[in-house]
mmCIF file of C-alpha atoms and ligand atoms in Angstrom:
data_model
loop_
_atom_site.group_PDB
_atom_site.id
_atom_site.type_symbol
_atom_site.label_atom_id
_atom_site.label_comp_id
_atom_site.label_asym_id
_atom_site.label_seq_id
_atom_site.Cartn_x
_atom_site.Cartn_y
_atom_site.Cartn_z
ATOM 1 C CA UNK A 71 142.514 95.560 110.528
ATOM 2 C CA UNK A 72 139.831 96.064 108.426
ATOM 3 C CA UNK A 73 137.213 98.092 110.668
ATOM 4 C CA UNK A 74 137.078 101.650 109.294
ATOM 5 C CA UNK A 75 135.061 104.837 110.591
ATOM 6 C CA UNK A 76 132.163 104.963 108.413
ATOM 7 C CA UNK A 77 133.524 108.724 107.147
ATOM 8 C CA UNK A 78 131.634 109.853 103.708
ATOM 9 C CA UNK A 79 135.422 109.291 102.103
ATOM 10 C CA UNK A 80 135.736 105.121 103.302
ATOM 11 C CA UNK A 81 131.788 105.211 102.568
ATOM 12 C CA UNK A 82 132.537 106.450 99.097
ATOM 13 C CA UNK A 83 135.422 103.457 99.002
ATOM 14 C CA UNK A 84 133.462 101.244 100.190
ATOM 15 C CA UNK A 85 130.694 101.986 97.318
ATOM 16 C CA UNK A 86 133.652 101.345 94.883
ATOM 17 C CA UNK A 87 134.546 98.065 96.194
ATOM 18 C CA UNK A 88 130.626 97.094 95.961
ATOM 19 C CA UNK A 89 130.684 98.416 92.429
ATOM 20 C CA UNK A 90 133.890 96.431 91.729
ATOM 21 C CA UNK A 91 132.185 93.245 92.966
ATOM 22 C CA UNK A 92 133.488 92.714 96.415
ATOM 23 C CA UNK A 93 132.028 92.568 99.610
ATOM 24 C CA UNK A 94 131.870 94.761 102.465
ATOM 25 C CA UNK A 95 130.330 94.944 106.030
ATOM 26 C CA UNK A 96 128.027 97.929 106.889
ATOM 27 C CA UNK A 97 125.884 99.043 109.913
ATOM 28 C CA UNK A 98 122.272 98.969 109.670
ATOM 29 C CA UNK A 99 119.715 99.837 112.406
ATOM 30 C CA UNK A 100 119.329 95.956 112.927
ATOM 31 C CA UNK A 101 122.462 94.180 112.578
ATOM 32 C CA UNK A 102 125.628 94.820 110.100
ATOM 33 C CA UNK A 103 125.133 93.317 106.982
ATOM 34 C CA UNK A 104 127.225 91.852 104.871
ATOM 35 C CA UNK A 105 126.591 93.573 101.448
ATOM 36 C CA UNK A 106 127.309 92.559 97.584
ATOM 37 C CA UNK A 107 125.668 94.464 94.515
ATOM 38 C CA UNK A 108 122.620 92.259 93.980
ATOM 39 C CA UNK A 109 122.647 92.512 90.616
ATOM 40 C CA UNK A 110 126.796 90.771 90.580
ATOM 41 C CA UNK A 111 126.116 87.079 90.685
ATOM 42 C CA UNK A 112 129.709 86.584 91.530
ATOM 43 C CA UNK A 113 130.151 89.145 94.182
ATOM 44 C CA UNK A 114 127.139 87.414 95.731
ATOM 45 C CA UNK A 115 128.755 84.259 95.152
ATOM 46 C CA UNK A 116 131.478 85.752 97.962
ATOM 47 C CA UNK A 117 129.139 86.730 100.326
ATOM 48 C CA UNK A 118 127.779 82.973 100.856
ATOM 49 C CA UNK A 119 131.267 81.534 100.619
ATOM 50 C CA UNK A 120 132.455 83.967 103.615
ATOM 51 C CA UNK A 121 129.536 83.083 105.519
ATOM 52 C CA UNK A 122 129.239 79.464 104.845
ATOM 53 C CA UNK A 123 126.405 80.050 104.231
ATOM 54 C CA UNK A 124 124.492 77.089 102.280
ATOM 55 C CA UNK A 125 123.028 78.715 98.956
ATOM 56 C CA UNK A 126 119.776 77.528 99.157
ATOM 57 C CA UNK A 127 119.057 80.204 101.467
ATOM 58 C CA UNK A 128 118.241 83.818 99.987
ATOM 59 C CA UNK A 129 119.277 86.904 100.647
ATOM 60 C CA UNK A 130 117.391 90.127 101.416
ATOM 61 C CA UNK A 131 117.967 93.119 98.899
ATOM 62 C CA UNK A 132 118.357 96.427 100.714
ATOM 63 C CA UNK A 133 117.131 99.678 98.982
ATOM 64 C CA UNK A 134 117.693 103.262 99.316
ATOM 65 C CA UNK A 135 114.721 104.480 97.324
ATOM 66 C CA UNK A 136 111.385 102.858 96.759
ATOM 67 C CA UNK A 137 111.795 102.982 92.648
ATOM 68 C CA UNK A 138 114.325 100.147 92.607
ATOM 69 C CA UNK A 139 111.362 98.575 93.385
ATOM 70 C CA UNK A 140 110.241 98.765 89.917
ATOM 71 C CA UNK A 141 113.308 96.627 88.138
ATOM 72 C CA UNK A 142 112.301 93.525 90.138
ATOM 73 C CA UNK A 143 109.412 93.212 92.028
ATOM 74 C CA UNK A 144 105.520 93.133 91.274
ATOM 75 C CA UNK A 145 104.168 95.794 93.476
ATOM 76 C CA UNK A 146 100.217 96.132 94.370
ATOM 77 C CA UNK A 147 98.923 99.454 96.633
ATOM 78 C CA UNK A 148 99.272 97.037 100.194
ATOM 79 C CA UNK A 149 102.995 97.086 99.015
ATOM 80 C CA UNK A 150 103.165 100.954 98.753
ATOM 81 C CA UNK A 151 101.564 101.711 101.714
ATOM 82 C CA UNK A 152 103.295 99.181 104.185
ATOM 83 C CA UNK A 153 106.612 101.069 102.462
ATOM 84 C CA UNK A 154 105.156 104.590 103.287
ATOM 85 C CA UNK A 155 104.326 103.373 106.329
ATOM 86 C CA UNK A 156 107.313 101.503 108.028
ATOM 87 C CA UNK A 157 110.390 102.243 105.980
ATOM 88 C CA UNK A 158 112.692 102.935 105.885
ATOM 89 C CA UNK A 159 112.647 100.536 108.730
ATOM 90 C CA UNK A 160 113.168 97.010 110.224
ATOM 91 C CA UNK A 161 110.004 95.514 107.898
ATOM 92 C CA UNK A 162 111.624 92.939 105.367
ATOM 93 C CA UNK A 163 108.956 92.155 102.481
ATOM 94 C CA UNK A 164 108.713 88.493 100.372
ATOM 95 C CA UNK A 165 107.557 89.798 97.259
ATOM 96 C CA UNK A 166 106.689 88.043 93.428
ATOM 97 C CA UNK A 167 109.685 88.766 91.386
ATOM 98 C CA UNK A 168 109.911 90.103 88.003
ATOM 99 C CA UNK A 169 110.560 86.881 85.914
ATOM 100 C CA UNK A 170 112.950 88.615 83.631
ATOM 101 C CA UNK A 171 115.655 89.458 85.730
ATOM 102 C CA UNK A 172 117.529 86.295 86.014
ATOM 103 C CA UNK A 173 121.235 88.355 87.723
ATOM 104 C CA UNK A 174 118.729 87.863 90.734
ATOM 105 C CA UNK A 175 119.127 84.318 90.771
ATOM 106 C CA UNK A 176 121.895 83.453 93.106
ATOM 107 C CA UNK A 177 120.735 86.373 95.788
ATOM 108 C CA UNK A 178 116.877 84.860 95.481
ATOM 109 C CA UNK A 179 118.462 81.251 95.803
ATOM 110 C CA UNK A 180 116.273 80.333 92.516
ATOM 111 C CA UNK A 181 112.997 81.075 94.327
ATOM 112 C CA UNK A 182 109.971 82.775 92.302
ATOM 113 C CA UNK A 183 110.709 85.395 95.281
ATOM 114 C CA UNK A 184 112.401 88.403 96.170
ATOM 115 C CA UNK A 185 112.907 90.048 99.946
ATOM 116 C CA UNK A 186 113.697 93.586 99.947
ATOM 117 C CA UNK A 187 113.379 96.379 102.859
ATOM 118 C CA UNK A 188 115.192 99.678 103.247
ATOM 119 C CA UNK A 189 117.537 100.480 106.375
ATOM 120 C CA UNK A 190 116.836 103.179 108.470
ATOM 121 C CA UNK A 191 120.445 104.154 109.065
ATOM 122 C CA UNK A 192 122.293 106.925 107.433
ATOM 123 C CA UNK A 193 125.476 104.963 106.508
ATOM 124 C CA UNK A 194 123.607 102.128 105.042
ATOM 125 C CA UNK A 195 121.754 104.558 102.919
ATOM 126 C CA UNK A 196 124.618 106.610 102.031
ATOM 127 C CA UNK A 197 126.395 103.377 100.813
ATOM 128 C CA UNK A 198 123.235 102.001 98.388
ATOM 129 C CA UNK A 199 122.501 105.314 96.974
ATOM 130 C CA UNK A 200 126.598 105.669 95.879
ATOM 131 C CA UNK A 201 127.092 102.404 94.808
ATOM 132 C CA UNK A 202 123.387 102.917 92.788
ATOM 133 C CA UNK A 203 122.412 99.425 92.978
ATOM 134 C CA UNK A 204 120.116 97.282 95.559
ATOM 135 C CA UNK A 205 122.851 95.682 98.128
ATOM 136 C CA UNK A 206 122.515 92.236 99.215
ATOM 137 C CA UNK A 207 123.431 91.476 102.644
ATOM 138 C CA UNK A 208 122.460 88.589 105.300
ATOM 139 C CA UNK A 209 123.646 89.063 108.858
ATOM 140 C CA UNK A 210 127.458 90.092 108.647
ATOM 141 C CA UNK A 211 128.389 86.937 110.507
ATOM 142 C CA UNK A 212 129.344 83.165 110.308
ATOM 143 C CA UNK A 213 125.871 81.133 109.306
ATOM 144 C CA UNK A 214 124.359 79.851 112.497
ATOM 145 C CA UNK A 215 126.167 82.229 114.997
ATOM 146 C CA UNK A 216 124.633 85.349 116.873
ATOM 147 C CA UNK A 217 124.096 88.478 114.742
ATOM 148 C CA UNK A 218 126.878 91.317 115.041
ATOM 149 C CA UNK A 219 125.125 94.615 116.361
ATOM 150 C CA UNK A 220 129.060 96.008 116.477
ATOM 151 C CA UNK A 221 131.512 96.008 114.236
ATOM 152 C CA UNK A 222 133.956 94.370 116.360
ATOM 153 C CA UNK A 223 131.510 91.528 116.152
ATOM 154 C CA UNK A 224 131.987 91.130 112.538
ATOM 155 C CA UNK A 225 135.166 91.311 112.796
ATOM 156 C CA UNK A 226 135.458 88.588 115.647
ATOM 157 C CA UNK A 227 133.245 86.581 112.821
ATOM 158 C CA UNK A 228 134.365 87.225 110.106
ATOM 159 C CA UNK A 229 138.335 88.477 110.441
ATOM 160 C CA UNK A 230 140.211 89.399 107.309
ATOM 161 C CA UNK A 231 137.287 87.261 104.761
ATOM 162 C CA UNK A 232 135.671 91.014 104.621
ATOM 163 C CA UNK A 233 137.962 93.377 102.797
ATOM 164 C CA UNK A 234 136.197 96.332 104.576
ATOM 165 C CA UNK A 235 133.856 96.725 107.975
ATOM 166 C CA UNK A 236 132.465 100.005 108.000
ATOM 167 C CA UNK A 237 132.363 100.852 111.441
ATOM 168 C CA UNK A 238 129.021 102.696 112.407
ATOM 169 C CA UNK A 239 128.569 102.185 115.753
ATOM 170 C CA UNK A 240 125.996 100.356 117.888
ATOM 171 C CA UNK A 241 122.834 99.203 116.029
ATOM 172 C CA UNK A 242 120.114 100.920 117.660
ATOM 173 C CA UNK A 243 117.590 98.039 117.002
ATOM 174 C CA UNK A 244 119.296 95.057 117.857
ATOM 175 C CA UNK A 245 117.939 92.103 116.153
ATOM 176 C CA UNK A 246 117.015 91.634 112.804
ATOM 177 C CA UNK A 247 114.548 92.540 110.448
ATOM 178 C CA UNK A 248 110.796 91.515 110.563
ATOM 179 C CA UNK A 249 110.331 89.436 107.690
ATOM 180 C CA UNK A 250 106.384 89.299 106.138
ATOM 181 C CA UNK A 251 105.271 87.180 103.375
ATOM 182 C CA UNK A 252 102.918 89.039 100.962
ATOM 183 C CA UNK A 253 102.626 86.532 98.097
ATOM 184 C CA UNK A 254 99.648 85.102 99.968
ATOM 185 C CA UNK A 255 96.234 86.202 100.685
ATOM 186 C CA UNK A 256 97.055 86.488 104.179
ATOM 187 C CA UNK A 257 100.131 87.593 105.242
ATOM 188 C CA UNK A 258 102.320 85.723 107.055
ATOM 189 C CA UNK A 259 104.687 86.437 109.530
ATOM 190 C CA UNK A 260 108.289 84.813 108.440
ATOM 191 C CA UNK A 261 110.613 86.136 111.163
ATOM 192 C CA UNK A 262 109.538 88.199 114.276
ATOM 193 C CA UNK A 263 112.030 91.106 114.511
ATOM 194 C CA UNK A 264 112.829 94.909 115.027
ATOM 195 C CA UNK A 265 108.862 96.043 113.999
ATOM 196 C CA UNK A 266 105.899 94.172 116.159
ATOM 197 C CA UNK A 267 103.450 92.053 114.081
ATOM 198 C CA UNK A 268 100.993 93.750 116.250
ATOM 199 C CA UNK A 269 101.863 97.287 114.576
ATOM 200 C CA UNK A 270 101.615 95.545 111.305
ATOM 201 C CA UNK A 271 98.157 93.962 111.733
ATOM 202 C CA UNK A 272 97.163 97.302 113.280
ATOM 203 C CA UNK A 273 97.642 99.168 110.762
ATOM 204 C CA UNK A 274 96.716 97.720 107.896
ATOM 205 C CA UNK A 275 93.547 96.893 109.848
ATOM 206 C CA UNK A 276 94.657 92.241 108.943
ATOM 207 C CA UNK A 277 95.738 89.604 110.494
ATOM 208 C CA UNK A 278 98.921 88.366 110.171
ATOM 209 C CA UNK A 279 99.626 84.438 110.343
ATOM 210 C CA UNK A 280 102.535 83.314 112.456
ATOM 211 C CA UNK A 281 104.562 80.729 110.066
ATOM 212 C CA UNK A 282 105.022 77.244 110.948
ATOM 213 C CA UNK A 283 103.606 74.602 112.640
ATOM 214 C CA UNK A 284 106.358 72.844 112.456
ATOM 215 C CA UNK A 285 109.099 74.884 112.916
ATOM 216 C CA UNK A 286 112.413 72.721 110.970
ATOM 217 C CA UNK A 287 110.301 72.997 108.123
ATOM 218 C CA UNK A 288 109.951 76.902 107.796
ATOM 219 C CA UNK A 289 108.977 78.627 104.709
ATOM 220 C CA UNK A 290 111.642 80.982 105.073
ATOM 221 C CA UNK A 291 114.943 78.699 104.115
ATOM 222 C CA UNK A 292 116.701 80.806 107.012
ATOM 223 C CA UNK A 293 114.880 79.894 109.859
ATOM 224 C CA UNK A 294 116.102 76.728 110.797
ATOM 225 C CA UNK A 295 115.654 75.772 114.507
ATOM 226 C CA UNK A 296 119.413 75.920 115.980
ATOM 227 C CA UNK A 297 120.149 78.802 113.410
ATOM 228 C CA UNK A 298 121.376 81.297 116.438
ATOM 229 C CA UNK A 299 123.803 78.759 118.678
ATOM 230 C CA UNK A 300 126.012 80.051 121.399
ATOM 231 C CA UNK A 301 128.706 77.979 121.992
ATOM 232 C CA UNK A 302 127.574 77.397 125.783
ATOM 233 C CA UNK A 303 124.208 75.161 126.592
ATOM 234 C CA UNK A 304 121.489 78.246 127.257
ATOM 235 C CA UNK A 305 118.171 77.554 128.841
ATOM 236 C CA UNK A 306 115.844 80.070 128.799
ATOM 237 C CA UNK A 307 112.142 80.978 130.781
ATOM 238 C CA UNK A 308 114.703 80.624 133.918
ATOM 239 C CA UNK A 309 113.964 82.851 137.398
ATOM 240 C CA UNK A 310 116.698 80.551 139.706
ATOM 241 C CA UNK A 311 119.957 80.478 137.734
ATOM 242 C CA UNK A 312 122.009 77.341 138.658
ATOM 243 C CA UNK A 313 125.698 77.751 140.225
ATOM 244 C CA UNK A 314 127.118 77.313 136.739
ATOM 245 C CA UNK A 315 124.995 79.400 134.822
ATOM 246 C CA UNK A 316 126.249 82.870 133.202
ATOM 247 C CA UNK A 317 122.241 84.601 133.849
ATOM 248 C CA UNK A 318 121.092 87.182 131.405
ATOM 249 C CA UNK A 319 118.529 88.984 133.279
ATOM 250 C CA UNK A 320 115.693 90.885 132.527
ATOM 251 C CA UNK A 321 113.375 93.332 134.654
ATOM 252 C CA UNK A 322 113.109 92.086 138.260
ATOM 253 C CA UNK A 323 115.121 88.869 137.749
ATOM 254 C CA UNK A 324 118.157 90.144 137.570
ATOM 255 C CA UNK A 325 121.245 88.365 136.825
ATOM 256 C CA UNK A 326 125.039 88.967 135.766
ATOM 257 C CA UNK A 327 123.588 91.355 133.241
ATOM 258 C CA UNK A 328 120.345 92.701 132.777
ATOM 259 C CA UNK A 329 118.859 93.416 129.167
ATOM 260 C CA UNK A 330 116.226 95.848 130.666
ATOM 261 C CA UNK A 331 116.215 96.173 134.531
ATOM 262 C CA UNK A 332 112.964 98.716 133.997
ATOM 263 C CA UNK A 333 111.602 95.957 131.398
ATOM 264 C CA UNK A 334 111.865 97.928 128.769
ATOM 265 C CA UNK A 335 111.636 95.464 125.438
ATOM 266 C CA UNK A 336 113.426 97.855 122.954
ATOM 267 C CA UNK A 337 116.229 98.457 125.308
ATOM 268 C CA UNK A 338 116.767 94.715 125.691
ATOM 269 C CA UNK A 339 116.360 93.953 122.430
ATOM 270 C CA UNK A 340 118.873 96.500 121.577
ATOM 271 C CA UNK A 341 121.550 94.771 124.142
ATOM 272 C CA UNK A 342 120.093 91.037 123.092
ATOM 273 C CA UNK A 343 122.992 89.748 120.685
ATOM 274 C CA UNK A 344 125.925 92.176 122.292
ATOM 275 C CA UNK A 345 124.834 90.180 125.881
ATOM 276 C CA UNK A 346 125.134 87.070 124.078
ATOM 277 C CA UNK A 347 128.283 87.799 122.736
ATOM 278 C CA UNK A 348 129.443 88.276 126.305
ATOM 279 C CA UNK A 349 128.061 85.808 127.618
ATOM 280 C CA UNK A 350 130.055 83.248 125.109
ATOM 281 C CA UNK A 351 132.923 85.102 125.534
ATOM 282 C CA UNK A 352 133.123 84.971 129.552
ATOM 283 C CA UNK A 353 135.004 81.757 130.669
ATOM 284 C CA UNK A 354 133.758 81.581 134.342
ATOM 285 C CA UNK A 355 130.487 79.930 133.311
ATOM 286 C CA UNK A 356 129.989 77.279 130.971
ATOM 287 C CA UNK A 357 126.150 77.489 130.655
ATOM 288 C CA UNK A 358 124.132 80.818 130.149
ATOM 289 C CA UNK A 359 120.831 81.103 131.485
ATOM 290 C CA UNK A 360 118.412 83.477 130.560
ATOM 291 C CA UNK A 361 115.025 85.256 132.520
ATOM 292 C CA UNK A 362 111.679 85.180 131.011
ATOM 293 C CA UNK A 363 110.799 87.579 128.224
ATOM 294 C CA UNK A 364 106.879 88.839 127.811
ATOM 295 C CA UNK A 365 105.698 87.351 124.219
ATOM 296 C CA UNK A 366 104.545 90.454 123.150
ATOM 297 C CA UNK A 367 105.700 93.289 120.676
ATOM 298 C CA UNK A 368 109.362 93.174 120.380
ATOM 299 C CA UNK A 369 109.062 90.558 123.331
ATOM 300 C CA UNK A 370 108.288 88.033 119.928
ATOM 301 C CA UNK A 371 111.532 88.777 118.572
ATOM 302 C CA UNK A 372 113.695 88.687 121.592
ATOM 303 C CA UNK A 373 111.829 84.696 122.399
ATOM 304 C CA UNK A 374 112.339 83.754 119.179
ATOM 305 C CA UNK A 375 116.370 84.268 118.890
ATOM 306 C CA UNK A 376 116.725 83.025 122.485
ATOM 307 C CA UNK A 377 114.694 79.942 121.660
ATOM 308 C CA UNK A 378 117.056 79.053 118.776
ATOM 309 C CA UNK A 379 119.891 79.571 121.163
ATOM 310 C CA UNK A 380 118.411 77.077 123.329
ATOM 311 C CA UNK A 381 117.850 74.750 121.096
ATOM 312 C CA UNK A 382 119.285 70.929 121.297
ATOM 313 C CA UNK A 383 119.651 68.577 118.492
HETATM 314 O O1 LIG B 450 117.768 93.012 109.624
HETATM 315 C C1 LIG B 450 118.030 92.247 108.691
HETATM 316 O O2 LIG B 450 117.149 91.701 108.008
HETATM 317 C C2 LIG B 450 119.498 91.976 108.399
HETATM 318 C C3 LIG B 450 120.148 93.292 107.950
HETATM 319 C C4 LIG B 450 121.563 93.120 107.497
HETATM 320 O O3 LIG B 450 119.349 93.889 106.963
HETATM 321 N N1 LIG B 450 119.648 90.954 107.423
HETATM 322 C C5 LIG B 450 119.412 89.642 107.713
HETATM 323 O O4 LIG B 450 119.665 88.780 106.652
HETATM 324 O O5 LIG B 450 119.027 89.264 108.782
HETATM 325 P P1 LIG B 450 119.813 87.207 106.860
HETATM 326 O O6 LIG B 450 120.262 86.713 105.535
HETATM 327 O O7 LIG B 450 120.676 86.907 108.016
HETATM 328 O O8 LIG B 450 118.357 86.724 107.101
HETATM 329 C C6 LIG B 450 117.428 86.791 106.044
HETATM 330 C C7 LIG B 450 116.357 85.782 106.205
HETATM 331 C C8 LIG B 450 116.824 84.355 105.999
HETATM 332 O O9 LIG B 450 116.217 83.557 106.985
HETATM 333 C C9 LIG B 450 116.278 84.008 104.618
HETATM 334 O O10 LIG B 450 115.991 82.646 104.499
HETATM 335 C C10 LIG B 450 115.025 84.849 104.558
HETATM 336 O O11 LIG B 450 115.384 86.035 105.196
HETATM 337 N N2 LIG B 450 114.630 85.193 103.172
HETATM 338 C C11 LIG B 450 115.324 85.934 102.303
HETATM 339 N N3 LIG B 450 114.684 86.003 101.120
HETATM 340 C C12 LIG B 450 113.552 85.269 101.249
HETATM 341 C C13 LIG B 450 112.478 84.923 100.372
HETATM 342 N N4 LIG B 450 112.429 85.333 99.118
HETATM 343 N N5 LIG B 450 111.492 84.135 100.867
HETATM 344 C C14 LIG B 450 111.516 83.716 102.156
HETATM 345 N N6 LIG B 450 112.513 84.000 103.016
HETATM 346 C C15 LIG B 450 113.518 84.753 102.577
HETATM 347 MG MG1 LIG B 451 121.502 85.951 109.658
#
């Protein structure tokens, strides 16, 4: 089995294996990444081969100190201040890249690009500062399938294509990062996620633009429409679960589960993915149904993943 305690002895392994150019699965406040040195085009290469994930889509760079910043990225005072501010944290950054840097290639998919943020979890950190190089990691899971907040859920994704899951845990967030776009003069929200666009705007006193339009042509390759599918038919916005539904409830509609029966949106977002994971992996129901979620705050993030889930071609 390849799910270890995240001790400082398997972290300090696990830094070697990054250093040798493998891969390994680590906990971060959001959901367990699956982490290559950034900077090894052909470790990276492994991380979208155990994924399947297509390599058009890039990769977000995860830092343990704000001066890697310097070897890649063009940074302006907005930059420094939203990293003061909210990491290390769930913010994820689009940034200009440093043109002469091309070992970013693969990670950045070829775009002009780079996405970095730093983890708010002590394992993750531990792991980037003794490997000492930015670590690459989507979502340790299978592309298009829910997120792993455990590392049993990478594990159930991913088996024996990870040669180590450092186990750390629970994440305490939930769902992934929130993803910003500062290469244009407005920023634009990419992906709603563990920090509210509302604290964002708020504090740097802006508005922030909600990407899209049209939502299957995103201008964040990720974000594809059916990008989070259960294997069971989910409809969502529901307060009368049919017979057959499995109902994720939330607040006062309660159901089989209940991702916040005081409506608390940072407790359900926390149980979001490991309810969906249950809710595939019941066999008594073969549809899930899910209560209403306010569109606010976290609320944004928890819609938006439960909206992909619902999606139909
Ligand atoms: O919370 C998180 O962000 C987790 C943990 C492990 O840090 N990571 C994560 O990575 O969710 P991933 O690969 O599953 O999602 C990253 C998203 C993708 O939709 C990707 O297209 C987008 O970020 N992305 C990465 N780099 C980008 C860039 N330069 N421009 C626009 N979108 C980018
Ligand atoms: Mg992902």
């Amino acid at each position: 089995m390849a799910i270890v305690p995240a001790t400082q002895s398997n972290i300090h392994q696990a830094a070697q294996l990054i250093q040798s150019g493998e891969i390994v699965a680590f906990p971060t406040e959001t959901v367990y990444g699956l982490g290559a040195d950034a900077y090894n085009a052909s470790a990276v290469a492994k991380i979208f081969a155990a994924k399947n994930r297509p390599t058009f889509n890039p990769l977000i760079s995860h830092i343990a100190d704000v001066d890697f910043l310097n070897d890649y990225v063009k940074i302006d005072e907005r930059v420094t201040a939203l990293a003061k501010k909210f990491w290390p944290g769930p913010l994820t950054m689009v940034l200009p890249r440093r043109q002469d840097n091309p070992a970013l290639d693969l990670a950045c998919a070829g775009l002009p690009t780079v996405s970095v943020r730093m983890p708010n979890h002590p394992v993750a950190l531990a792991l980037i500062k003794t490997a000492n190089t930015p670590i690459v990691a989507p979502s340790a899971n299978r592309s298009q399938s829910i997120s792993p907040t455990t590392a049993e859920h990478v594990y159930n994704s991913l088996g024996n294509r990870v040669p180590m899951i450092l186990d750390g845990g629970a994440c305490r967030v939930g769902v992934e990062s929130t993803i910003i776009d500062l290469t244009t003069p407005k920023i634009v929200l990419l992906r709603a996620g563990g920090i509210a666009m509302e604290d964002i705007s708020d504090f740097l006193n802006e508005e922030v633009i909600i990407s899209g339009g049209n939502p299957n042509l995103p201008s964040s390759p990720g974000q594809m429409l059916k990008h989070y599918a259960p294997k069971y038919e989910t409809r969502i916005n529901v307060t009368r679960p049919n017979d057959d539904e499995y109902m994720i409830g939330f607040g006062k509609i309660d159901g089989h589960i209940n991702l916040s029966p005081s409506a608390d949106l940072s407790e359900a977002t926390a149980n979001l993915f490991a309810y969906m994971h249950m809710a595939e992996e019941q066999t008594k129901y073969f549809k899930i149904a899910i209560a209403p979620i306010p569109m606010h705050g976290l609320g944004r993030a928890i819609n938006d993943r439960i909206k992909r889930a619902s999606y139909k071609d």
